[in-house]
CSV table of C-alpha atoms and ligand atoms in Angstrom, one decimal:
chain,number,residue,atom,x,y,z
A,1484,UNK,CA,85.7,106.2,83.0
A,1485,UNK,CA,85.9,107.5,86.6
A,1486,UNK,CA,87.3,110.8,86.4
A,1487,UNK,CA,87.8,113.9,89.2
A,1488,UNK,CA,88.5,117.1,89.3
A,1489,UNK,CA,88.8,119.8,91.8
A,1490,UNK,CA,88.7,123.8,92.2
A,1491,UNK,CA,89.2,126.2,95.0
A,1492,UNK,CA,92.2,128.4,97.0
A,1493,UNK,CA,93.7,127.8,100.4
A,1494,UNK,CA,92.0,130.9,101.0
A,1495,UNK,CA,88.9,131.0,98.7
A,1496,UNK,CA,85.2,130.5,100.1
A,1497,UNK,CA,85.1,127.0,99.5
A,1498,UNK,CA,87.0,123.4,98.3
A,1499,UNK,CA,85.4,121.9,95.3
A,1500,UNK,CA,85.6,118.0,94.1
A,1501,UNK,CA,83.7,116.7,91.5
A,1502,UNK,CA,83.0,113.1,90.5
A,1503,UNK,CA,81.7,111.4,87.6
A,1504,UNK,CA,81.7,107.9,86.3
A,1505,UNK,CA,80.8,106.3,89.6
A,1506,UNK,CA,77.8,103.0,88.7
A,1507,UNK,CA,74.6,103.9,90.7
A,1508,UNK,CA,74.1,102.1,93.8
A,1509,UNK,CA,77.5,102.5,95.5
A,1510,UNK,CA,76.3,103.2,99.0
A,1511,UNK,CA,78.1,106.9,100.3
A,1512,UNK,CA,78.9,106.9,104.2
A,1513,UNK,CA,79.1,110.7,105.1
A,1514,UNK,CA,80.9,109.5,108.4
A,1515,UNK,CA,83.2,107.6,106.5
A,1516,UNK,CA,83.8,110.8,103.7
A,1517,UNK,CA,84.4,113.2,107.1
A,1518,UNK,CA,86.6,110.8,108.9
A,1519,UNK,CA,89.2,110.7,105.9
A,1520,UNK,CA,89.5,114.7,105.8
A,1521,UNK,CA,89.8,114.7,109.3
A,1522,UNK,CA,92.6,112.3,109.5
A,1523,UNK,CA,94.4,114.5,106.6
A,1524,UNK,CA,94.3,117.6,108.7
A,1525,UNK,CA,96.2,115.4,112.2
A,1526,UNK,CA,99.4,114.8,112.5
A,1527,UNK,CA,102.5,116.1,114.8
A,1528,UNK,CA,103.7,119.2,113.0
A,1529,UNK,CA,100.6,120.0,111.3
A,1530,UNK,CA,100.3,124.2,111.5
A,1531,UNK,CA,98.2,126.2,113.1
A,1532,UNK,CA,95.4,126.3,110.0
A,1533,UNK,CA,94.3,122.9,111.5
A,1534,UNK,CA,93.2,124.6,114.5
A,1535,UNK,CA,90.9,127.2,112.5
A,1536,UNK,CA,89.9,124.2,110.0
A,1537,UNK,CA,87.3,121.3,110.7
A,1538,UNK,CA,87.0,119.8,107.2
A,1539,UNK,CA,83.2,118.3,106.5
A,1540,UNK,CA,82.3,117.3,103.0
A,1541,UNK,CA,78.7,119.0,101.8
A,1542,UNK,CA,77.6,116.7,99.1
A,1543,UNK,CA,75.4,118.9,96.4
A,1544,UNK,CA,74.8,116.2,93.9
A,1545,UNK,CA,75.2,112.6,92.5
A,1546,UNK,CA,73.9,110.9,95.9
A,1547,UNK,CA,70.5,110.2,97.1
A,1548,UNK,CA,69.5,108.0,100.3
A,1549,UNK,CA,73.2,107.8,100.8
A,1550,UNK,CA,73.6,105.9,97.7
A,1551,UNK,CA,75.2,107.0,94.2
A,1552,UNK,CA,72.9,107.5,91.7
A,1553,UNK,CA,75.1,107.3,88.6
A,1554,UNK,CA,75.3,111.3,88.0
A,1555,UNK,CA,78.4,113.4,89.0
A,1556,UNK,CA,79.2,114.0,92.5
A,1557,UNK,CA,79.6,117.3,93.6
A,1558,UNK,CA,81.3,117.9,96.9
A,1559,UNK,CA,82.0,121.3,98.8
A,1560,UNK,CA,84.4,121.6,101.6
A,1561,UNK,CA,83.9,125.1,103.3
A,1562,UNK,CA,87.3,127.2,104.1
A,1563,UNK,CA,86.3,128.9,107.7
A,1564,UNK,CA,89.1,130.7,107.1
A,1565,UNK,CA,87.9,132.9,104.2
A,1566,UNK,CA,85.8,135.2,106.7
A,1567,UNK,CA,89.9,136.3,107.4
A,1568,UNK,CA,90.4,136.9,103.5
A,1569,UNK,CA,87.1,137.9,102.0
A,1570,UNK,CA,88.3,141.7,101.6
A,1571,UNK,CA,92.1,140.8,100.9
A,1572,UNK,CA,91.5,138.1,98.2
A,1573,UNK,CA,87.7,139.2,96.9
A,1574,UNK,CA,85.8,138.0,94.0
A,1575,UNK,CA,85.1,141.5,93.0
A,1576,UNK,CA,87.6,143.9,91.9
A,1577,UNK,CA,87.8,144.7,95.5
A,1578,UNK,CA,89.9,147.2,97.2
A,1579,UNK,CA,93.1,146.5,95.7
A,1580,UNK,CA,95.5,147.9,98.8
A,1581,UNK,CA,94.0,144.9,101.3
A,1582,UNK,CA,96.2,142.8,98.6
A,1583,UNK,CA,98.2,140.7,101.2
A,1584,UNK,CA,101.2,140.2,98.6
A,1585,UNK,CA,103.8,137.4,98.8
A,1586,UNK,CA,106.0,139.5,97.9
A,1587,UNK,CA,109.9,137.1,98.2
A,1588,UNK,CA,109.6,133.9,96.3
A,1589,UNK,CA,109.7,130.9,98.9
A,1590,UNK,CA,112.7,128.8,97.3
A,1591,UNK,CA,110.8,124.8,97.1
A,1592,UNK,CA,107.4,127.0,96.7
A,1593,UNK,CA,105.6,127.0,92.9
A,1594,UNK,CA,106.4,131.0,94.0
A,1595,UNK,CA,108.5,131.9,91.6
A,1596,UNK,CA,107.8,129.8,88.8
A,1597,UNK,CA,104.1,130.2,89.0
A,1598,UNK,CA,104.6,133.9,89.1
A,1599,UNK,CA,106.7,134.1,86.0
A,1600,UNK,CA,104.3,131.6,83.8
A,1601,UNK,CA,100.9,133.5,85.2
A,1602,UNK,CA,102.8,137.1,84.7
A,1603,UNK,CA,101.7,137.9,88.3
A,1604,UNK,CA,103.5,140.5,90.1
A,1605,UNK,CA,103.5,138.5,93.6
A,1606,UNK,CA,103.4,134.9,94.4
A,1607,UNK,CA,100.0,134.8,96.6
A,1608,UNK,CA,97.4,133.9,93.7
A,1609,UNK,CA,100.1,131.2,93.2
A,1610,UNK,CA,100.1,130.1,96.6
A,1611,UNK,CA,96.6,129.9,96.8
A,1612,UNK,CA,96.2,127.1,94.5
A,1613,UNK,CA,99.6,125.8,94.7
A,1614,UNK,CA,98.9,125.1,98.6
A,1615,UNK,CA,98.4,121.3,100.2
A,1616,UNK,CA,94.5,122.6,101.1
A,1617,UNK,CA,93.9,121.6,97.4
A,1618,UNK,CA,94.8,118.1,98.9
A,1619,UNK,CA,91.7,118.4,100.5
A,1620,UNK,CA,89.4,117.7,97.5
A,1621,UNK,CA,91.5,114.8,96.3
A,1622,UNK,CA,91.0,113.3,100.1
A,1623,UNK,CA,86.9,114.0,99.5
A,1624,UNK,CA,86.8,112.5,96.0
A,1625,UNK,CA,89.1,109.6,97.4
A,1626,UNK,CA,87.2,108.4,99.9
A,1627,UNK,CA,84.2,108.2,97.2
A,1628,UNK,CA,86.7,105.7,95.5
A,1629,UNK,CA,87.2,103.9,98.5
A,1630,UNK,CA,83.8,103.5,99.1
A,1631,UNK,CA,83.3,101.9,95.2
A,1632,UNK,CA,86.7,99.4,95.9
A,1633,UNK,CA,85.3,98.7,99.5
A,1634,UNK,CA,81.7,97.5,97.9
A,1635,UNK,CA,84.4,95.0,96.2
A,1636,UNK,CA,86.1,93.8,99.0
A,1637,UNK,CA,89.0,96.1,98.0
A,1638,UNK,CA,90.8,98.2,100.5
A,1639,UNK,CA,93.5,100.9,100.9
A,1640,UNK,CA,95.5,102.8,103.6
A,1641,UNK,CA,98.6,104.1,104.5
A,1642,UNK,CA,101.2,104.3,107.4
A,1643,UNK,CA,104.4,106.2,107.7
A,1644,UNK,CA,107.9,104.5,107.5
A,1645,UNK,CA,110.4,107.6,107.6
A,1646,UNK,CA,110.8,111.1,109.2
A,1647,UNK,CA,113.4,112.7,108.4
A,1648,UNK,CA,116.4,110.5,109.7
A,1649,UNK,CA,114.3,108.3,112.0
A,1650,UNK,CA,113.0,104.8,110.0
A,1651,UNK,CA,110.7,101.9,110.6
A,1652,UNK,CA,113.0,99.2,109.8
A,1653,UNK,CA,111.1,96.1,109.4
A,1654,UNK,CA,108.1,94.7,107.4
A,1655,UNK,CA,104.8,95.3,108.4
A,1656,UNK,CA,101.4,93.5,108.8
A,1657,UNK,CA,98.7,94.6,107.0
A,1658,UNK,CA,96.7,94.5,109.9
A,1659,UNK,CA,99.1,96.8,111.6
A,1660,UNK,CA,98.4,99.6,109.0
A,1661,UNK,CA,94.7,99.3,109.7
A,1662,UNK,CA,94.9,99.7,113.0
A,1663,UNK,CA,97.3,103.2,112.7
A,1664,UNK,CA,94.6,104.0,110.6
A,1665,UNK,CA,91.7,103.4,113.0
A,1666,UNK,CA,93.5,105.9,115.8
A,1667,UNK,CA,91.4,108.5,117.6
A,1668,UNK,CA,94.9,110.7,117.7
A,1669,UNK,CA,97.1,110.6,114.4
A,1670,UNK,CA,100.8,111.9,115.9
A,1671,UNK,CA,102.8,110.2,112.5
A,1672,UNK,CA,101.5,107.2,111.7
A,1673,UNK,CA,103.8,104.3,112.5
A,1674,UNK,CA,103.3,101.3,113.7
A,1675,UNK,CA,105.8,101.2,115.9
A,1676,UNK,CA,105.0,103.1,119.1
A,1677,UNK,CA,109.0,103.4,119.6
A,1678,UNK,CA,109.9,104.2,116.6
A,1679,UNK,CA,107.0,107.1,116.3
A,1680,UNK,CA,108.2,108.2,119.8
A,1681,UNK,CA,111.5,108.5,118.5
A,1682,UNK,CA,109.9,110.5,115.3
A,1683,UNK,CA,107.9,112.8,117.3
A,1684,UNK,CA,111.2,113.7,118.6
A,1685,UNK,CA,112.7,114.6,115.7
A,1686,UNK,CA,110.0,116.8,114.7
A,1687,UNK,CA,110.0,118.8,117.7
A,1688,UNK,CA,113.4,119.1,117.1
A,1689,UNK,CA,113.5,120.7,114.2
A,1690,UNK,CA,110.3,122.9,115.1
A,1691,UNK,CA,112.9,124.2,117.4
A,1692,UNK,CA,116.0,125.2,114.9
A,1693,UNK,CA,112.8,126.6,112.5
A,1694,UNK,CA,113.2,124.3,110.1
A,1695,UNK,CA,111.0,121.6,108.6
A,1696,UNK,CA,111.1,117.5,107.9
A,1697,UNK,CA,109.8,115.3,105.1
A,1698,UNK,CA,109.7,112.1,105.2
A,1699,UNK,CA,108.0,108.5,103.4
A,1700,UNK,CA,104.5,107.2,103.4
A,1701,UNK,CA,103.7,104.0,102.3
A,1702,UNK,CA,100.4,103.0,101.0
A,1703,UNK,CA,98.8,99.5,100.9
A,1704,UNK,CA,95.8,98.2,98.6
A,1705,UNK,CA,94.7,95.2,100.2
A,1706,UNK,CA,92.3,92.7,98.4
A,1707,UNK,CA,93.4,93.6,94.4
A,1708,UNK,CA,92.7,90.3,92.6
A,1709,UNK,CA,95.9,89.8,89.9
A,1710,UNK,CA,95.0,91.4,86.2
A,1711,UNK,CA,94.1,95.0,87.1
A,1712,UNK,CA,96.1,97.2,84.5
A,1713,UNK,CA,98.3,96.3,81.8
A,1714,UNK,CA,101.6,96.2,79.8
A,1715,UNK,CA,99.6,96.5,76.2
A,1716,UNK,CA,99.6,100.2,76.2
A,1717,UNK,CA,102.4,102.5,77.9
A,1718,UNK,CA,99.4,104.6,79.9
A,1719,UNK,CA,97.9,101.8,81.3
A,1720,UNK,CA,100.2,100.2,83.2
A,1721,UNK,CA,99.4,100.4,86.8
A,1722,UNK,CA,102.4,101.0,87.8
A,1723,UNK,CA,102.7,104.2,86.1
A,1724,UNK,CA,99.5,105.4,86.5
A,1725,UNK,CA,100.1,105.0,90.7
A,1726,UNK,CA,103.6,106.6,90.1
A,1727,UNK,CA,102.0,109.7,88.4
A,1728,UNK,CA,98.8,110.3,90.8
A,1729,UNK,CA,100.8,110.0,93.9
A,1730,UNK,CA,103.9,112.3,92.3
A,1731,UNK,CA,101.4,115.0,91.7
A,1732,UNK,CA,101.2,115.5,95.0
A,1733,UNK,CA,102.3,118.1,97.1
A,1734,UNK,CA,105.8,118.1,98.2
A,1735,UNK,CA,105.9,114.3,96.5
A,1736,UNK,CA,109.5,114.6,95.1
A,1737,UNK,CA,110.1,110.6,94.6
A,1738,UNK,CA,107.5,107.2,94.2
A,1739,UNK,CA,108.6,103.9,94.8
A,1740,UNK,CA,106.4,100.2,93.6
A,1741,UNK,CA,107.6,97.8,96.3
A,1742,UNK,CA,111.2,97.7,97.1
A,1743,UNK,CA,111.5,100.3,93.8
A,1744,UNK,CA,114.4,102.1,96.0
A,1745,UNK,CA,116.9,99.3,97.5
A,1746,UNK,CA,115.9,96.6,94.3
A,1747,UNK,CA,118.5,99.2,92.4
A,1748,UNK,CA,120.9,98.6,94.1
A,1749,UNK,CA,120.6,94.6,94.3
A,1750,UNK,CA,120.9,91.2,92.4
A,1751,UNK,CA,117.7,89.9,90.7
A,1752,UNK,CA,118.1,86.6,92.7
A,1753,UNK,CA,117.6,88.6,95.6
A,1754,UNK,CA,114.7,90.8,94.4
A,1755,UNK,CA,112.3,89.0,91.9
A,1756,UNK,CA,109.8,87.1,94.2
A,1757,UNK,CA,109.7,83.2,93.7
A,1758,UNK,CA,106.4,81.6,93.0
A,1759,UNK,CA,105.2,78.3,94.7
A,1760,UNK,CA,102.1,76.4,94.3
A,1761,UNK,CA,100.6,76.0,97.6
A,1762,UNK,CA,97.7,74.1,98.9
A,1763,UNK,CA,94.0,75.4,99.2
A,1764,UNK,CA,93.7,79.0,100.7
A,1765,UNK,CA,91.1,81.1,101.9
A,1766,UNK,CA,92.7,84.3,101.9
A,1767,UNK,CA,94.2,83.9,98.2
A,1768,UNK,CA,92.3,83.4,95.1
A,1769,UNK,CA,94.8,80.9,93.5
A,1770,UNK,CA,97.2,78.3,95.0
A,1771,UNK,CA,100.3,80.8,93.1
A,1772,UNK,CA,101.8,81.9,96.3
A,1773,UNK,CA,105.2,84.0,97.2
A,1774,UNK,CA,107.0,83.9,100.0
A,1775,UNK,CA,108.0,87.6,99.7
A,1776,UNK,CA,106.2,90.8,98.1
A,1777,UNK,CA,109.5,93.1,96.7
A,1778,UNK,CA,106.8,93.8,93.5
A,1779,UNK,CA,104.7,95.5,95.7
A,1780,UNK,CA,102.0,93.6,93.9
A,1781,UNK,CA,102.5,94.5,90.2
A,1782,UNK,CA,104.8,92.8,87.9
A,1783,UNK,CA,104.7,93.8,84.0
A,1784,UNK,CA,102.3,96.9,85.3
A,1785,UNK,CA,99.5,94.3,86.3
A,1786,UNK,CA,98.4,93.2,89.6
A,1787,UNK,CA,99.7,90.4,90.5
A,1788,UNK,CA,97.1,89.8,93.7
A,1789,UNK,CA,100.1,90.8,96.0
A,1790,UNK,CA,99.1,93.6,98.3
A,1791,UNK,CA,99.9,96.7,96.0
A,1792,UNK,CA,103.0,98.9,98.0
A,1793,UNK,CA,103.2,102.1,97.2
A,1794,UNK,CA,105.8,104.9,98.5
A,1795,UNK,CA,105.9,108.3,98.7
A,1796,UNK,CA,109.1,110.3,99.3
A,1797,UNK,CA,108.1,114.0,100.8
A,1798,UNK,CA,110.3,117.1,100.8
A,1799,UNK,CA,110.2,119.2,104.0
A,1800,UNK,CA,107.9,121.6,103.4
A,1801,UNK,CA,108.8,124.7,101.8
A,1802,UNK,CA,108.2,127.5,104.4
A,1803,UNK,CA,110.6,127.9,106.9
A,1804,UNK,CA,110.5,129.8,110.0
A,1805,UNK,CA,114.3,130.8,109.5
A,1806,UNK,CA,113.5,131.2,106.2
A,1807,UNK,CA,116.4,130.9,102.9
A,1808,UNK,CA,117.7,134.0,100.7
A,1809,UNK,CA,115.5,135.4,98.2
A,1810,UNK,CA,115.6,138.4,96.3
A,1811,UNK,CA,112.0,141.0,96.5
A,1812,UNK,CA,109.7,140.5,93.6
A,1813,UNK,CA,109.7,144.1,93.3
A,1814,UNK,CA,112.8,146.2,93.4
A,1815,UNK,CA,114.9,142.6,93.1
A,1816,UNK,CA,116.7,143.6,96.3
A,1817,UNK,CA,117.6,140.6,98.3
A,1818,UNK,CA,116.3,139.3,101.1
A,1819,UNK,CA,114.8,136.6,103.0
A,1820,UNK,CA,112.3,134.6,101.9
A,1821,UNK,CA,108.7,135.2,102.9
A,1822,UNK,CA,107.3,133.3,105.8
A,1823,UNK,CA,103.4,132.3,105.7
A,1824,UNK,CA,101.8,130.2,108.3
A,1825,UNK,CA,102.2,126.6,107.5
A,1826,UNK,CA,103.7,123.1,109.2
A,1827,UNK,CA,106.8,121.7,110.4
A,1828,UNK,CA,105.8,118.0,109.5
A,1829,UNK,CA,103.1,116.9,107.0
A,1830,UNK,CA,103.8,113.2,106.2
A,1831,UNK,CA,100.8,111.5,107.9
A,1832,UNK,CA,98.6,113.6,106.1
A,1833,UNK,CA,100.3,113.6,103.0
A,1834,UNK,CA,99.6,109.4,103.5
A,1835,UNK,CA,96.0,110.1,103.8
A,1836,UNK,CA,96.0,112.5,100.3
A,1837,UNK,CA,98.1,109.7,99.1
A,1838,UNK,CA,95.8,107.3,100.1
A,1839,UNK,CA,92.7,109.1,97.9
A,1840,UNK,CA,95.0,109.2,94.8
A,1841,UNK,CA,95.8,105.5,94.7
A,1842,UNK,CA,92.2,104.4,95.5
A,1843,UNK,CA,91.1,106.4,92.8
A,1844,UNK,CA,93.4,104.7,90.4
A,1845,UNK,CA,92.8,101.7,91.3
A,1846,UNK,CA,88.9,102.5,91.5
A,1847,UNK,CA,89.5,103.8,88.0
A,1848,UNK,CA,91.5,100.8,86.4
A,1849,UNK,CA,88.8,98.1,88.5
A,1850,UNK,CA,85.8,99.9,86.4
A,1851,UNK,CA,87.9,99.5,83.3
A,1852,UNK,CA,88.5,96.0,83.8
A,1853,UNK,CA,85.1,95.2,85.0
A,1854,UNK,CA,82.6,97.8,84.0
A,1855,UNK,CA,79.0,98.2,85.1
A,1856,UNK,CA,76.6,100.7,85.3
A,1857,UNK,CA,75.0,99.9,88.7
A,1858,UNK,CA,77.2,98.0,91.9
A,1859,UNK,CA,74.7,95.1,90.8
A,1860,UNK,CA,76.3,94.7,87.5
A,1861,UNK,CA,80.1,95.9,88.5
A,1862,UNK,CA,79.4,93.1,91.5
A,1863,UNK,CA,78.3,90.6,89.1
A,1864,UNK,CA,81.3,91.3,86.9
A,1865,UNK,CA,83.7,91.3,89.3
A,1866,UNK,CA,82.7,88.2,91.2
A,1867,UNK,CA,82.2,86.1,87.8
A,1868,UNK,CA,86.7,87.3,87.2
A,1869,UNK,CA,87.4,86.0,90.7
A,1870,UNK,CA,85.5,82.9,89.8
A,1871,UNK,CA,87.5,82.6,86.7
A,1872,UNK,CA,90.4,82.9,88.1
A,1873,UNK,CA,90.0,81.0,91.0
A,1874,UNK,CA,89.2,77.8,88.6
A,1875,UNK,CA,92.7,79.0,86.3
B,1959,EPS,C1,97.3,123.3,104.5
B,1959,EPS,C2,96.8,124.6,104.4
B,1959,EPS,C3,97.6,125.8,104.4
B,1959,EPS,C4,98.9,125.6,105.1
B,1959,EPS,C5,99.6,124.3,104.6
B,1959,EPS,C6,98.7,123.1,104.7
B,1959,EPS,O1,96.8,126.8,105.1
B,1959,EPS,P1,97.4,128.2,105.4
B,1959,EPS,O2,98.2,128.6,104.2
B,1959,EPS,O3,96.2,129.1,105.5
B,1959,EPS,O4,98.2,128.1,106.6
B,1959,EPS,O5,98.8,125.5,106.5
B,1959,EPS,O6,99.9,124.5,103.2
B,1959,EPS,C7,101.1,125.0,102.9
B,1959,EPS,C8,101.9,125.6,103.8
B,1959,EPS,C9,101.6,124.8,101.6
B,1959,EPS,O7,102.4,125.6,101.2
B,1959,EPS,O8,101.1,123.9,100.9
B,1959,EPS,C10,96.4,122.1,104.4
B,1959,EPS,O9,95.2,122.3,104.4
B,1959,EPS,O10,97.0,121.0,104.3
């Protein structure tokens, strides 16, 4: 079973994720790894970190000749930031007054919870891990996922639909989110050079009343043949398995499968997608067509070979300039909340993070299905299903 984990601070010497599970022969594009962290750090409203950060994945183990040998893959990401921190947040016992304390609780922060359950007498060892920069790993072991799914034919990525009060309103092509994805400069990942015009708007806005905007991703897995996951067992269903890597996200307050949302509030006659058999097709593996995807590609918590639609919904980021009441950790005088350096607008990258955490499901629920200890074998396996199916 593919499983990842990672370790590291915001402002710690280094980002760690590691890999296991992967077969041996997957082949590992460094370009490909450094071009998905870099597109999680872009974005209109990102803060000022991205300007001290250039995220590059150092791979210590589990690859040789750019290929997966079978074994866990280690991978470091380097914060440049920690030559700022190394005396304030050392190893060592250190010299406990360069302690930079957090010392309001940040209302939306893990602040004050985290400092309650850890017994800590400030937030900043909660920050430090609670942070987005932990994102940064998932978007390292994520693209190793997408390069196992992409050795399959099987693609993911992501676009952004909402900011704040400014929507995409119509359906997209999957084309259209590849090409978003394929930009040189990421401002918030719409299609719809209007409509992101009109979003870039509403960021600066709020930059300027010192406030902060969430918004919705939406991320698309392109190329799933129908039968990945299942209804037989409550924790594998596909559904909830997507649901609960893309809620653990940072700032994820809400998922949606499909039309999750706006299928609440309607008739099933207008929701549930009709099935046709159509003639021969190159694109799809069976002559089962739909007309309409409201699914989002999983019906009963199995693919259904729709394109798979998942949605995050993002709070505005905790930390804001004009920042909320709070009372001091110390003396429990009130006051206003701390401020640390952070970002008016994060929903493009929070798409990218997204992006790693629903390719390493799928990635994950593909090597269940299909096994194989070498891309030979998982090949083999995989391509003797589609046969299958395509002869149902
Ligand atoms: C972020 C890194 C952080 C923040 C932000 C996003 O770096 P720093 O704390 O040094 O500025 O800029 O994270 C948060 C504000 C947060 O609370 O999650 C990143 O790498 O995405």
């Amino acid at each position: 079973m593919i499983r990842f984990e990672t370790a590291g601070e915001s402002h710690g010497e280094a980002l760690i994720a590691l890999i296991s599970g992967l077969p041996a022969g997957i082949p590992v594009d460094l370009d490909f790894i450094n071009r998905e962290l870099w597109r999680r750090q872009q974005g209109f409203g990102r803060g000022g970190r991205m300007k001290i950060e250039t995220d590059k994945a150092h791979i210590l183990s589990g690859v040789r000749h750019a290929k997966t040998i079978g074994s866990p893959i280690a991978i470091q990401i380097v914060n440049r930031d920690w030559k700022n921190w190394e005396e304030k947040l050392p190893v060592e016992a250190g010299d406990a007054s360069k302690h930079q304390a957090v010392t309001s609780p940040r209302p939306g922060h893990a602040d004050l919870p985290g400092a309650l359950k850890y017994n800590f007498p400030d937030a900043r060892y909660v920050l430090e891990r609670a942070s987005a920069r932990e994102s940064t790993s998932r978007v390292a072991a994520g693209a190793v996922a997408k390069l196992l799914l992409r050795s399959l034919g099987i693609e993911v990525a992501s676009h952004v639909i909402r900011v704040g009060r400014v929507a995409l309103e119509r359906a997209v092509t999957w084309e259209e989110i590849v090409a978003v994805t394929a930009k040189d400069e990421i401002l918030l990942s719409c299609v719809d050079p209007v409509v992101e015009e009109r979003m870039r708007e509403e960021v600066a806005e709020t930059s300027r009343s010192g406030d902060t905007v969430g918004g919705v991703f939406e991320v698309v897995v392109h190329g799933l043949p129908p039968g990945v996951g299942t209804y037989a067992n409550w924790d594998e269903r596909l559904d909830g398995l997507l649901a609960w890597a893309v809620m653990s996200l940072q700032a994820v307050k809400a998922v949606e499968i499909g039309r999750g949302v706006t299928a609440a509030e309607s008739f099933g006659s207008s929701v549930h997608d009709a099935i046709y058999y159509g003639p021969e097709n190159a694109e799809k593996l069976t002559r089962f067509t739909r007309h309409q995807n409201n699914a989002g590609g999983i019906e009963g918590g199995i693919s259904n070979g729709e394109d798979v639609v998942v949605r995050g919904y993002l709070k505005p980021i905790s930390t804001l300039r004009r920042p909320l009441e709070s009372v001091r950790f110390d003396t429990r005088e009130a006051t206003a909340a701390s401020y640390e350096r952070s970002d008016i607008c994060v929903v493009p990258a929070a798409g990218v993070a997204a992006e790693a955490m629903v390719a390493f499901i799928v990635a994950q629920q593909v090597m269940e299905k299909f096994g194989g200890d070498s891309a030979l074998e998982l090949r083999r396996n995989f391509d003797g299903y589609l046969d299958q199916i395509r002869k149902y």
